[in-house]
XYZ file of C-alpha atoms in Angstrom:
758
model
C -0.027 -0.007 -0.002
C 1.284 3.500 -0.901
C 0.494 6.338 1.688
C 0.085 10.010 0.609
C 3.280 12.344 1.232
C 1.510 14.035 4.050
C 0.755 10.804 5.903
C 4.071 9.510 5.254
C 5.654 12.759 6.789
C 3.182 12.568 9.905
C 4.017 8.816 10.207
C 7.667 9.495 10.321
C 7.387 12.220 12.873
C 5.107 10.294 15.048
C 7.588 7.373 15.051
C 10.515 9.684 15.726
C 8.492 11.297 18.660
C 7.708 7.693 20.167
C 11.369 6.788 19.966
C 12.476 10.091 21.522
C 10.276 9.631 24.421
C 12.109 6.217 24.750
C 15.173 8.048 25.403
C 13.955 8.453 28.823
C 13.834 4.576 29.373
C 16.678 2.248 30.411
C 17.099 1.325 26.721
C 17.723 5.140 25.829
C 21.333 4.335 23.942
C 20.102 1.378 21.856
C 16.833 3.344 21.061
C 18.719 6.226 19.884
C 21.138 4.224 17.839
C 18.330 2.383 16.250
C 16.381 5.765 15.176
C 19.483 7.352 14.131
C 20.641 4.561 11.822
C 17.027 4.272 10.531
C 16.808 7.960 9.645
C 20.153 7.739 7.863
C 19.206 4.715 5.805
C 16.024 6.670 4.755
C 18.024 9.756 3.820
C 20.855 7.800 1.907
C 18.206 6.029 -0.038
C 16.630 9.165 -1.523
C 19.316 9.960 -4.155
C 19.256 6.083 -5.163
C 15.484 5.832 -5.672
C 14.662 9.249 -7.230
C 16.918 10.827 -9.887
C 15.841 14.486 -9.546
C 17.935 16.277 -7.265
C 20.270 13.548 -6.596
C 23.481 15.345 -5.983
C 21.567 17.726 -3.625
C 20.173 15.044 -1.531
C 23.339 13.310 -1.558
C 25.205 16.142 -0.130
C 22.347 16.394 2.580
C 22.892 12.519 3.217
C 26.541 12.704 3.243
C 26.566 15.640 5.643
C 23.892 14.048 7.936
C 25.953 10.799 8.124
C 29.113 12.573 9.120
C 27.312 14.512 11.903
C 25.468 11.347 12.951
C 28.359 9.256 12.904
C 30.569 11.588 15.057
C 27.579 11.905 17.460
C 27.329 8.108 17.499
C 31.105 7.504 18.297
C 30.740 10.188 21.094
C 27.723 8.633 22.662
C 29.126 4.966 22.626
C 32.318 6.511 24.300
C 30.126 8.147 26.939
C 28.327 4.904 27.348
C 24.863 6.600 27.722
C 22.273 8.790 25.520
C 24.347 11.969 26.443
C 27.807 13.138 25.246
C 29.896 13.710 28.495
C 32.867 16.275 28.457
C 35.245 13.375 29.147
C 34.275 11.773 25.695
C 34.431 15.163 24.061
C 38.160 15.507 25.382
C 38.836 11.960 24.367
C 37.684 12.465 20.705
C 38.320 16.274 20.337
C 39.890 15.673 16.867
C 36.743 13.666 15.597
C 34.468 16.582 17.006
C 36.442 19.130 14.872
C 36.363 16.892 11.826
C 32.481 16.922 12.141
C 32.512 20.337 11.399
C 33.625 19.384 7.705
C 29.956 18.134 7.220
C 28.668 21.650 7.275
C 30.081 22.814 4.098
C 28.629 19.711 2.477
C 25.063 20.671 3.979
C 25.642 24.374 2.792
C 26.263 23.264 -0.679
C 23.076 21.063 -0.635
C 21.156 24.041 0.842
C 22.556 26.146 -2.115
C 21.968 23.414 -4.555
C 18.230 23.582 -3.530
C 18.037 27.281 -4.002
C 19.561 27.171 -7.443
C 16.964 24.729 -8.363
C 14.207 27.071 -7.400
C 15.726 30.349 -8.403
C 16.286 31.276 -12.051
C 19.992 32.811 -11.376
C 21.536 32.573 -8.189
C 24.556 35.401 -8.316
C 27.853 34.665 -6.824
C 27.400 37.107 -4.210
C 24.548 35.014 -2.691
C 27.163 32.362 -1.862
C 29.403 34.932 -0.107
C 26.828 35.987 2.020
C 26.957 32.599 3.846
C 30.714 32.560 3.987
C 30.687 36.154 5.610
C 27.919 35.104 8.047
C 30.275 32.240 9.132
C 33.261 34.456 9.708
C 31.309 36.841 11.788
C 29.763 34.039 14.007
C 33.161 32.445 14.202
C 34.899 35.659 15.310
C 32.227 36.549 17.889
C 32.393 33.048 19.290
C 36.067 32.994 19.610
C 35.851 36.499 21.363
C 33.157 35.858 23.764
C 32.238 32.005 24.173
C 35.209 29.905 23.507
C 36.947 31.113 26.849
C 33.814 30.715 29.223
C 33.302 27.241 27.554
C 36.720 25.990 28.177
C 36.534 27.328 31.993
C 33.152 25.626 32.219
C 33.979 22.318 30.628
C 37.620 21.964 30.770
C 37.736 20.438 27.407
C 40.538 22.573 25.793
C 40.218 25.434 23.155
C 39.987 22.989 20.313
C 37.025 21.047 21.464
C 35.444 24.141 22.832
C 35.647 25.776 19.524
C 33.998 22.720 18.092
C 31.194 23.045 20.499
C 30.632 26.763 19.699
C 30.931 26.230 15.972
C 28.085 23.758 16.022
C 25.316 26.028 17.084
C 26.759 28.816 14.745
C 26.839 26.576 11.783
C 23.483 25.357 12.284
C 22.383 29.052 12.463
C 24.110 29.577 9.155
C 22.111 26.739 7.608
C 18.718 28.273 9.253
C 19.451 31.405 7.628
C 19.831 30.096 4.193
C 16.534 28.059 4.727
C 14.711 31.137 5.917
C 16.353 33.279 3.189
C 15.009 30.735 0.605
C 11.637 30.843 2.100
C 11.698 34.796 1.784
C 12.870 34.471 -1.892
C 10.066 31.962 -3.079
C 7.298 33.459 -0.959
C 4.153 31.382 -1.306
C 6.026 29.231 -3.691
C 8.193 27.953 -0.950
C 6.130 24.654 -0.571
C 6.419 21.931 2.297
C 10.165 20.874 1.510
C 11.514 24.216 2.006
C 9.593 24.732 5.088
C 10.407 21.482 6.371
C 14.141 22.317 5.947
C 13.711 25.363 7.820
C 12.281 23.830 10.754
C 14.853 20.826 10.740
C 17.715 23.506 10.959
C 15.727 25.620 13.416
C 15.240 22.474 15.781
C 18.946 21.554 15.213
C 20.112 24.959 16.400
C 18.181 24.877 19.395
C 19.318 21.265 20.290
C 22.960 22.103 19.773
C 22.817 25.289 21.588
C 20.972 23.486 24.388
C 23.825 20.857 24.305
C 26.549 23.236 24.879
C 24.669 24.943 27.746
C 24.371 21.533 29.170
C 27.885 20.788 29.076
C 28.633 24.104 30.613
C 26.353 23.454 33.379
C 23.760 26.006 32.558
C 21.100 23.213 32.012
C 21.426 20.677 34.522
C 17.978 19.209 34.822
C 18.125 15.303 34.338
C 15.933 15.211 31.244
C 17.865 17.976 29.065
C 20.249 15.307 27.662
C 17.338 13.300 26.571
C 15.716 16.416 25.181
C 18.851 17.295 23.189
C 19.141 14.050 21.462
C 15.201 14.029 20.692
C 15.954 17.202 18.949
C 18.722 16.322 16.651
C 16.685 12.981 15.949
C 13.621 15.297 15.196
C 15.919 17.583 13.037
C 17.367 14.550 11.046
C 13.550 13.284 10.541
C 12.586 16.521 9.232
C 15.400 16.405 6.629
C 14.391 12.812 5.848
C 10.722 13.765 5.344
C 11.844 16.823 3.131
C 13.992 14.462 0.893
C 11.062 12.193 0.187
C 8.409 14.953 -0.243
C 7.166 15.844 -3.729
C 9.206 17.654 -5.997
C 8.493 21.412 -5.888
C 7.316 23.526 -8.840
C 7.491 27.295 -9.621
C 10.693 29.213 -10.196
C 11.471 32.549 -8.700
C 12.939 35.401 -10.403
C 16.645 36.317 -10.220
C 18.139 36.919 -6.668
C 19.218 40.792 -7.694
C 21.727 42.973 -6.295
C 19.727 45.373 -4.520
C 20.279 47.342 -1.351
C 19.425 44.060 0.674
C 22.180 42.184 -0.860
C 24.626 44.487 1.059
C 22.850 43.846 4.456
C 24.877 40.676 5.405
C 28.390 42.672 4.467
C 27.047 45.777 6.617
C 26.625 43.484 9.854
C 29.910 41.646 9.231
C 31.475 44.991 8.675
C 30.102 46.262 11.752
C 30.853 43.125 13.952
C 34.653 43.060 12.442
C 35.379 46.659 13.279
C 33.630 46.322 16.888
C 35.890 43.347 17.630
C 39.185 45.217 16.365
C 38.087 48.049 18.427
C 37.529 45.981 21.563
C 40.845 44.036 21.112
C 42.642 47.289 20.873
C 41.342 48.246 24.335
C 41.217 44.456 25.802
C 43.063 41.734 24.235
C 40.565 39.251 22.805
C 41.442 35.253 22.597
C 42.878 33.942 19.276
C 41.875 33.727 16.510
C 39.538 36.446 16.845
C 41.500 39.335 15.260
C 42.608 37.208 12.093
C 38.773 36.150 11.746
C 37.862 39.917 12.223
C 40.323 40.924 9.614
C 39.238 38.085 7.218
C 35.701 39.519 7.689
C 36.971 42.794 6.572
C 38.651 41.277 3.370
C 35.255 39.354 2.676
C 33.258 42.244 2.851
C 35.651 43.855 0.264
C 35.600 40.866 -1.810
C 31.738 40.853 -1.602
C 31.725 44.677 -2.828
C 33.972 43.755 -5.690
C 31.663 40.745 -6.808
C 28.460 43.130 -6.376
C 30.060 45.718 -8.311
C 31.205 43.345 -11.258
C 27.503 41.802 -11.234
C 25.765 45.221 -11.115
C 28.002 45.937 -14.358
C 27.041 42.737 -15.755
C 23.175 43.079 -15.151
C 23.445 46.642 -16.682
C 25.144 45.314 -19.817
C 22.529 42.382 -19.928
C 19.567 44.701 -19.687
C 21.297 47.033 -22.501
C 21.480 43.850 -24.556
C 18.040 42.835 -23.819
C 16.821 46.201 -25.068
C 19.165 46.446 -28.098
C 18.519 44.891 -31.542
C 21.778 42.813 -32.407
C 21.678 43.579 -36.036
C 21.311 47.365 -36.287
C 22.223 48.271 -32.856
C 18.752 50.160 -32.548
C 16.752 49.801 -29.482
C 14.389 46.690 -30.048
C 10.734 45.965 -29.559
C 11.163 45.650 -25.821
C 12.793 49.087 -25.539
C 10.000 50.433 -27.674
C 7.063 49.040 -25.440
C 8.988 50.618 -22.421
C 9.064 53.905 -24.273
C 5.427 53.568 -25.198
C 4.396 52.670 -21.489
C 6.123 55.728 -20.242
C 4.656 57.965 -22.619
C 1.042 56.687 -22.139
C 1.420 56.549 -18.338
C 2.699 59.910 -17.965
C 0.269 61.346 -20.582
C 3.057 62.928 -22.709
C 2.007 63.970 -26.202
C 3.650 61.902 -28.656
C 3.543 60.449 -32.280
C 4.350 56.892 -33.129
C 5.670 56.355 -36.807
C 5.723 52.462 -37.941
C 7.388 51.943 -41.038
C 7.784 49.052 -43.294
C 10.373 48.462 -45.974
C 8.294 47.783 -49.111
C 9.508 44.706 -51.168
C 12.230 43.714 -48.547
C 10.880 40.052 -48.668
C 11.506 39.844 -52.329
C 14.975 41.164 -52.036
C 15.992 39.130 -49.041
C 14.700 35.865 -51.160
C 16.347 36.781 -53.905
C 19.721 37.832 -52.787
C 19.986 36.027 -49.478
C 19.783 37.024 -45.671
C 23.196 38.433 -45.784
C 22.334 40.944 -48.390
C 19.083 41.706 -46.608
C 20.891 42.390 -43.171
C 23.116 44.935 -44.940
C 20.049 46.660 -46.249
C 18.317 46.885 -42.923
C 21.500 48.147 -41.610
C 21.609 50.741 -44.269
C 17.701 51.717 -43.684
C 18.785 52.058 -39.939
C 21.931 54.431 -40.845
C 19.598 56.595 -42.973
C 16.666 57.011 -40.494
C 18.789 57.552 -37.448
C 20.095 61.153 -38.192
C 16.589 62.173 -38.594
C 15.434 61.330 -35.212
C 14.826 64.610 -33.174
C 15.882 65.254 -29.813
C 13.763 63.236 -27.355
C 12.732 60.833 -30.248
C 13.398 56.868 -30.227
C 14.177 54.830 -33.459
C 13.536 51.110 -32.835
C 13.724 48.032 -34.920
C 10.511 46.094 -33.871
C 11.140 43.161 -36.110
C 11.704 42.004 -39.528
C 11.845 44.921 -41.855
C 9.618 47.202 -39.491
C 11.029 50.087 -37.668
C 9.255 52.400 -35.366
C 9.879 56.234 -34.667
C 8.571 57.584 -31.433
C 8.533 61.313 -31.901
C 7.811 63.914 -29.175
C 4.159 65.590 -29.650
C 5.601 69.103 -31.054
C 7.419 67.385 -33.967
C 5.174 67.516 -37.225
C 4.950 63.833 -38.093
C 3.995 64.398 -41.650
C 7.077 66.186 -42.491
C 9.240 63.485 -40.467
C 7.461 60.754 -42.270
C 8.081 62.393 -45.785
C 11.565 62.894 -44.873
C 11.976 59.210 -43.870
C 10.469 57.929 -46.903
C 12.745 60.212 -49.371
C 15.964 58.905 -47.159
C 14.664 55.365 -47.617
C 13.987 55.562 -51.318
C 17.458 57.054 -52.437
C 19.426 54.388 -54.483
C 22.375 53.009 -52.469
C 25.145 50.341 -53.364
C 24.692 47.368 -51.182
C 27.527 45.035 -51.849
C 28.060 45.054 -55.653
C 24.505 46.024 -56.572
C 22.521 49.323 -56.617
C 19.094 49.090 -54.990
C 16.284 51.282 -53.542
C 13.573 50.402 -51.439
C 10.304 52.302 -50.628
C 8.631 52.517 -47.358
C 5.146 52.436 -46.188
C 4.720 54.443 -42.932
C 1.662 54.286 -40.381
C 1.221 57.378 -38.113
C -0.800 57.318 -34.821
C -0.786 60.077 -32.094
C -1.099 60.240 -28.228
C -3.389 61.102 -26.680
C -5.780 59.360 -28.659
C -8.492 61.599 -30.234
C -11.653 59.508 -30.266
C -11.449 57.607 -27.082
C -9.281 56.948 -24.092
C -8.229 53.140 -23.808
C -7.188 53.830 -20.126
C -11.017 53.755 -19.251
C -11.157 50.154 -20.710
C -9.523 47.987 -18.249
C -9.109 45.369 -21.056
C -7.156 47.776 -23.029
C -3.356 48.345 -23.035
C -2.898 51.907 -24.021
C 0.671 51.372 -25.450
C -0.596 48.349 -27.250
C -3.392 50.404 -28.681
C -1.138 53.033 -29.943
C 1.134 50.554 -31.799
C -1.904 48.743 -33.233
C -3.245 52.028 -34.490
C 0.174 52.990 -36.173
C 0.099 49.412 -37.729
C -3.238 49.838 -39.096
C -2.400 53.236 -40.718
C 0.945 51.295 -42.032
C -1.125 48.801 -43.984
C -3.245 51.585 -45.361
C -0.165 53.336 -46.705
C 0.892 49.957 -48.113
C -2.321 49.320 -50.010
C -1.993 52.679 -51.537
C 1.523 51.775 -52.830
C 3.620 53.305 -50.351
C 4.343 56.806 -48.765
C 2.525 57.613 -45.258
C -0.885 57.568 -43.691
C -2.406 58.747 -40.575
C -4.898 56.554 -38.413
C -8.509 56.814 -39.280
C -10.999 54.802 -37.682
C -12.950 54.041 -40.812
C -9.923 52.955 -42.618
C -8.799 50.743 -39.581
C -12.017 48.721 -39.674
C -11.488 48.125 -43.320
C -7.671 47.280 -42.514
C -8.799 44.921 -39.778
C -11.076 43.175 -42.432
C -8.161 42.823 -44.800
C -6.040 41.312 -42.172
C -8.832 38.818 -41.083
C -9.154 38.153 -44.776
C -5.255 37.473 -45.078
C -5.405 35.286 -42.134
C -8.195 33.294 -43.704
C -6.327 33.141 -47.127
C -3.242 31.601 -45.155
C -5.738 29.141 -43.476
C -7.479 28.493 -46.846
C -4.370 27.753 -48.743
C -3.228 25.106 -46.172
C -6.892 23.647 -46.218
C -6.803 23.331 -50.101
C -9.279 26.057 -50.759
C -7.441 27.479 -53.610
C -8.541 25.996 -57.088
C -7.849 26.692 -60.849
C -10.281 27.678 -63.430
C -9.295 27.466 -67.076
C -9.979 29.534 -70.031
C -9.280 28.281 -73.572
C -6.779 29.689 -75.943
C -7.691 29.338 -79.585
C -5.854 29.427 -82.912
C -7.323 32.159 -84.907
C -6.724 30.359 -88.228
C -7.781 26.663 -87.527
C -10.394 27.732 -84.616
C -8.952 24.863 -82.613
C -8.020 25.112 -78.844
C -4.262 25.097 -78.485
C -4.013 25.983 -74.653
C -5.485 26.655 -71.479
C -4.726 29.547 -69.129
C -4.966 28.641 -65.341
C -6.803 31.284 -63.344
C -6.773 30.856 -59.528
C -10.179 31.103 -57.560
C -10.697 31.077 -53.954
C -13.569 28.757 -52.664
C -14.251 30.627 -49.579
C -16.176 28.725 -46.998
C -18.701 31.968 -46.527
C -18.203 34.283 -49.342
C -18.199 31.642 -52.008
C -15.939 31.632 -55.036
C -13.643 34.785 -55.240
C -11.948 36.026 -58.395
C -8.296 36.824 -58.220
C -8.758 40.494 -57.694
C -10.319 39.968 -54.462
C -7.181 38.553 -52.760
C -4.245 38.611 -54.965
C -2.915 42.075 -53.855
C -3.828 40.836 -50.305
C -1.497 37.660 -50.924
C 1.267 39.903 -52.182
C 1.399 42.453 -49.504
C 1.104 39.662 -46.935
C 4.019 37.418 -48.339
C 1.417 34.553 -49.286
C 2.236 34.884 -53.272
C 4.668 32.129 -53.335
C 2.106 29.681 -51.638
C -0.664 30.855 -53.974
C 1.433 30.384 -57.213
C 2.787 26.871 -55.802
C -0.813 25.827 -55.213
C -1.914 26.938 -58.549
C 1.084 25.542 -60.677
C 0.766 22.174 -59.038
C -3.158 21.943 -59.844
C -2.634 23.227 -63.299
C 0.330 20.703 -64.060
C -1.714 17.856 -62.595
C -4.863 18.819 -64.423
C -2.753 19.220 -67.590
C -0.993 15.875 -67.371
C -4.314 14.166 -66.917
C -5.754 15.909 -70.158
C -2.640 14.778 -71.815
C -3.334 11.130 -70.880
C -6.739 11.597 -72.299
C -5.483 12.790 -75.610
C -5.801 16.505 -75.278
C -2.435 17.919 -75.994
C -2.854 21.513 -74.877
C -0.342 24.050 -73.673
C -1.021 25.107 -69.875
C -0.159 28.726 -68.868
C 0.362 29.847 -65.395
C 1.054 33.487 -64.261
C 4.002 34.357 -62.078
C 4.258 37.361 -59.731
C 7.076 39.620 -59.384
C 7.977 38.000 -56.021
C 7.851 34.619 -57.504
C 10.138 35.266 -60.388
C 12.885 36.952 -58.089
C 12.669 34.004 -55.871
C 15.763 31.927 -56.559
C 13.643 28.717 -55.357
C 11.490 29.172 -58.478
C 13.253 26.848 -60.709
C 13.552 24.205 -58.375
C 9.704 24.298 -57.620
C 8.822 24.001 -61.186
C 11.227 21.016 -61.535
C 9.691 19.443 -58.699
C 6.193 19.969 -59.920
C 6.915 18.594 -63.299
C 8.500 15.573 -61.714
C 5.586 15.039 -59.506
C 2.708 15.435 -62.246
C 4.752 13.972 -65.279
C 3.557 16.914 -67.335
C 5.903 17.591 -70.493
C 7.911 20.414 -69.709
C 7.110 21.778 -73.227
C 3.523 22.058 -72.241
C 4.032 24.390 -69.576
C 4.164 28.387 -70.408
C 4.980 30.636 -67.632
C 3.459 34.123 -68.107
C 5.561 37.066 -66.886
C 4.468 40.631 -67.110
C 6.633 43.580 -68.321
C 6.483 45.094 -64.861
C 7.863 42.018 -63.386
C 10.821 41.697 -65.711
C 11.835 45.301 -65.378
C 11.929 45.095 -61.474
C 15.236 43.448 -61.598
C 16.040 42.646 -65.266
C 19.261 40.900 -64.523
C 17.931 38.604 -61.788
C 14.998 37.939 -64.233
C 16.870 36.896 -67.045
C 18.815 34.472 -64.632
C 15.665 32.918 -63.511
C 14.048 32.571 -66.876
C 17.178 30.832 -68.268
C 16.859 28.393 -65.613
C 13.322 27.791 -66.431
C 14.231 27.531 -70.003
C 16.640 24.952 -69.136
C 13.817 22.677 -67.665
C 12.093 22.702 -71.153
C 9.294 25.073 -70.281
C 8.649 28.511 -72.307
C 7.961 32.006 -71.218
C 5.138 34.472 -72.242
C 5.381 38.068 -71.909
C 2.105 38.891 -70.401
C 0.143 42.367 -70.403
C 2.397 43.594 -73.047
C 2.122 47.109 -74.121
C 1.040 48.228 -70.546
C 4.284 47.962 -68.703
C 7.707 49.565 -68.877
C 7.913 48.491 -72.540
C 11.274 48.067 -73.912
C 12.455 46.585 -77.148
C 15.565 45.807 -75.710
C 14.729 42.993 -73.511
C 12.715 41.676 -76.470
C 15.951 41.353 -78.287
C 17.717 39.447 -75.313
C 14.926 37.633 -73.796
C 14.082 34.143 -75.128
C 10.383 34.200 -74.806
C 8.170 32.172 -76.819
C 5.046 34.297 -76.881
C 3.762 37.794 -76.846
C 0.303 38.409 -74.939
C -1.386 41.658 -75.846
C -3.338 42.948 -73.058
C -7.025 43.363 -73.432
C -6.971 47.224 -73.120
C -6.147 47.115 -76.913
C -9.099 44.866 -77.903
C -11.824 46.907 -76.239
C -11.115 49.746 -78.742
C -10.038 47.850 -82.069
C -13.197 47.905 -84.154
C -13.613 51.451 -84.051
C -9.950 52.976 -83.577
C -7.500 52.711 -86.418
C -4.500 53.738 -84.164
C -5.232 50.698 -82.035
C -5.375 48.519 -85.121
C -2.106 49.893 -86.233
C -0.409 49.204 -82.825
C -1.711 45.389 -83.027
C -0.588 45.086 -86.717
C 2.907 46.378 -85.823
C 3.247 44.324 -82.754
C 2.299 41.273 -84.549
C 4.722 41.946 -87.280
C 7.434 42.496 -84.402
C 6.581 39.389 -82.659
C 6.675 37.230 -85.876
C 10.041 39.066 -86.830
C 11.436 37.897 -83.362
C 10.228 34.287 -83.941
C 7.330 34.771 -81.108
C 3.470 33.840 -81.426
C 1.128 36.546 -80.794
C -1.804 36.027 -78.534
C -4.385 38.570 -77.821
C -6.945 38.354 -74.813
C -10.181 40.130 -73.906
C -11.796 38.787 -77.247
C -15.587 39.398 -76.687
C -17.230 39.264 -80.073
C -16.879 37.657 -83.620
C -16.107 41.102 -85.142
C -13.076 41.545 -82.842
C -11.749 38.037 -83.749
C -12.176 38.466 -87.343
C -10.127 41.802 -87.300
C -7.514 40.229 -85.198
C -7.103 37.766 -87.759
C -6.798 40.287 -90.478
C -4.103 42.084 -88.545
C -1.923 38.944 -88.157
C -2.703 37.837 -84.637
C -2.030 34.012 -83.998
C -4.250 33.154 -81.039
C -7.012 34.748 -78.959
C -8.555 34.358 -75.605
C -11.714 35.721 -74.115
C -15.417 35.312 -73.457
C -16.299 35.085 -77.275
C -14.618 31.587 -76.952
C -15.398 30.507 -73.575
C -15.517 31.884 -69.829
C -13.185 30.446 -67.342
C -14.244 26.879 -66.208
C -13.555 24.281 -63.692
C -11.187 21.385 -64.348
C -14.034 19.070 -64.281
C -15.736 21.102 -67.105
C -12.788 21.112 -69.419
C -13.021 17.818 -71.248
C -16.784 18.223 -71.952
C -16.101 21.544 -73.308
C -13.333 20.222 -75.793
C -15.536 17.356 -76.638
C -18.380 19.671 -77.609
C -16.313 22.219 -79.481
C -16.596 22.586 -83.179
C -13.298 24.535 -84.530
C -14.435 27.670 -86.234
C -11.872 29.614 -88.140
C -11.828 33.569 -87.729
C -14.638 35.033 -89.868
C -16.720 31.867 -90.346
C -20.167 31.335 -88.798
C -20.008 29.392 -85.735
C -22.461 26.570 -85.247
C -24.680 26.668 -82.197
C -22.546 23.750 -80.556
C -19.590 25.785 -80.834
C -20.973 28.366 -78.115
C -21.413 25.827 -75.307
C -18.941 27.388 -72.993
C -19.412 28.692 -69.589
């Protein structure tokens, strides 16, 4: 049967008490020996049975065994359950050796304290040493002489007698200090140890008083032995009690840490002054001088710890990369601002496009860009302001209330937008800055117990920053209406991230038709989001959101896999069609893109020649050199590239000359005005001639009617795409549409079956 810890403790103490009562019987000495050995066995078994705290309780067991062994030899020499002065004289060396048990017990005490305190500073260990020196000096000065005179045991044995209660008091002070540090988290184990050393202090003090004749009642010897047994029993119960939880904070170097050195300093100086007038017994003076040296050592250690803690605090409030204050330092500054009700303005700025730069050129390049940004903004910080890096590519600038926030935000944006040489490349990055002011103009969050004012100020600046980001950069002040919209966008972004993981993104497909034959030659994959509440969402509802929240790579990867898997299945069914997938700027500049495409082709078994990757002119011109490297890697896989939205971006004939593209895709902006605008017709005709001269096929999107299709055929266009042929359809609908389609060349009358699209 297994008893609860509380019952085991109660039983052990009752058994010890009954045995202690037996010390008054004629069988006192055998009873004492049996109880002593039993408690020692219980304590020695603790580190063997339980692994936790094995060293700590091994130290307690060794120290207790040393004290008990000494006591046992003295009792057997006395021939009774009480130590006589004669036995002490005979075994004085053994009594002195017993004092070596106390450093072991002290180490066990400090080991327990270290298990419960996050960081125990070296100065805390010195407190015990200083206390011991002071007690030893005072004992030598005032107690050793009277004990020698009263017992006749000699100075060495008298020193051992006096040292025992003093060392007990040291252990008691450590136990009480542990209780003070842990407070309510002390637990039964800590309290039991404090009680044990308290009882031991009283018992050893009473033992010295009995040897000196101060306590001469017949029962006092048994009481002393019973007290020592009770102390040992309490230690054994503490050893077997449940492991305590809860860790206290660091033992800091406040003014209380100098209380012990102050007492030791006062004691040592007093003893030296008394020795100057009336010579004190040796070794009082050496111990007093040692106490003074110990106080000096303690002061030096504390000074070093204070410097270390100050340096640790500085490091805890500093960003390692830029050397600026970090998010924790900003939080403290915001807390002071909101608590003291000091007018202030918070600017939260984000480096636009940093993620793409970091992904493209590597983290080392991104780190240099962050350091450069910090160096450029730091000179713009006014007196009393604070510039902090709050994480990633976000910085915060806390301004005094009298500094114009708009001017500062504009100057910060201009400084960050200037081109800079980072490594061997010239680069520039814009920024989006959100501005929020304190005190808040609409309501005071301090009146709401559930709102943190500093957190609310930071949240508002963050909301304004996203407004600026959606506007394409610059800065924006907090607006409550815009904040609600921004919150909705953030919620949607979180839902998008979850939706990607849950497989809610699908691909719809729109046919691309050869103008001359009327046959379908390809399909463009267009992403859709099957939102659980809002239904099917078109790309315009979430792609910008995906780009601004760093989700575009996941979106592209999902669509690419779906499109390749569907196309491979259609190929096996006999429909040898090209499949086109759009690539955003962030995807093209990601060096991992070629590896992703290669993995998708291997997973799906799709013929690389059937995969067309559509890239806009704007994407190409974002980083022409890097874009060309990525495109060449993609072409080596066997895929082809289409220049999407041609004619609407940063058009440059130079990149057409060098870029190994296979297709030009003219934007729908030209087709809507084709039938009534000769200039548009001329542009389309010349573009078609240019494409053919460069060996490229010409595809035009946005074809809505037969007349537009006929006119495009006359102008030399190769392929068309638009609602005239079919609306985007699900993967499940594609085979049926292909089976029902009747090829109709441009200009011919389409039979009814050919209009079956969705």
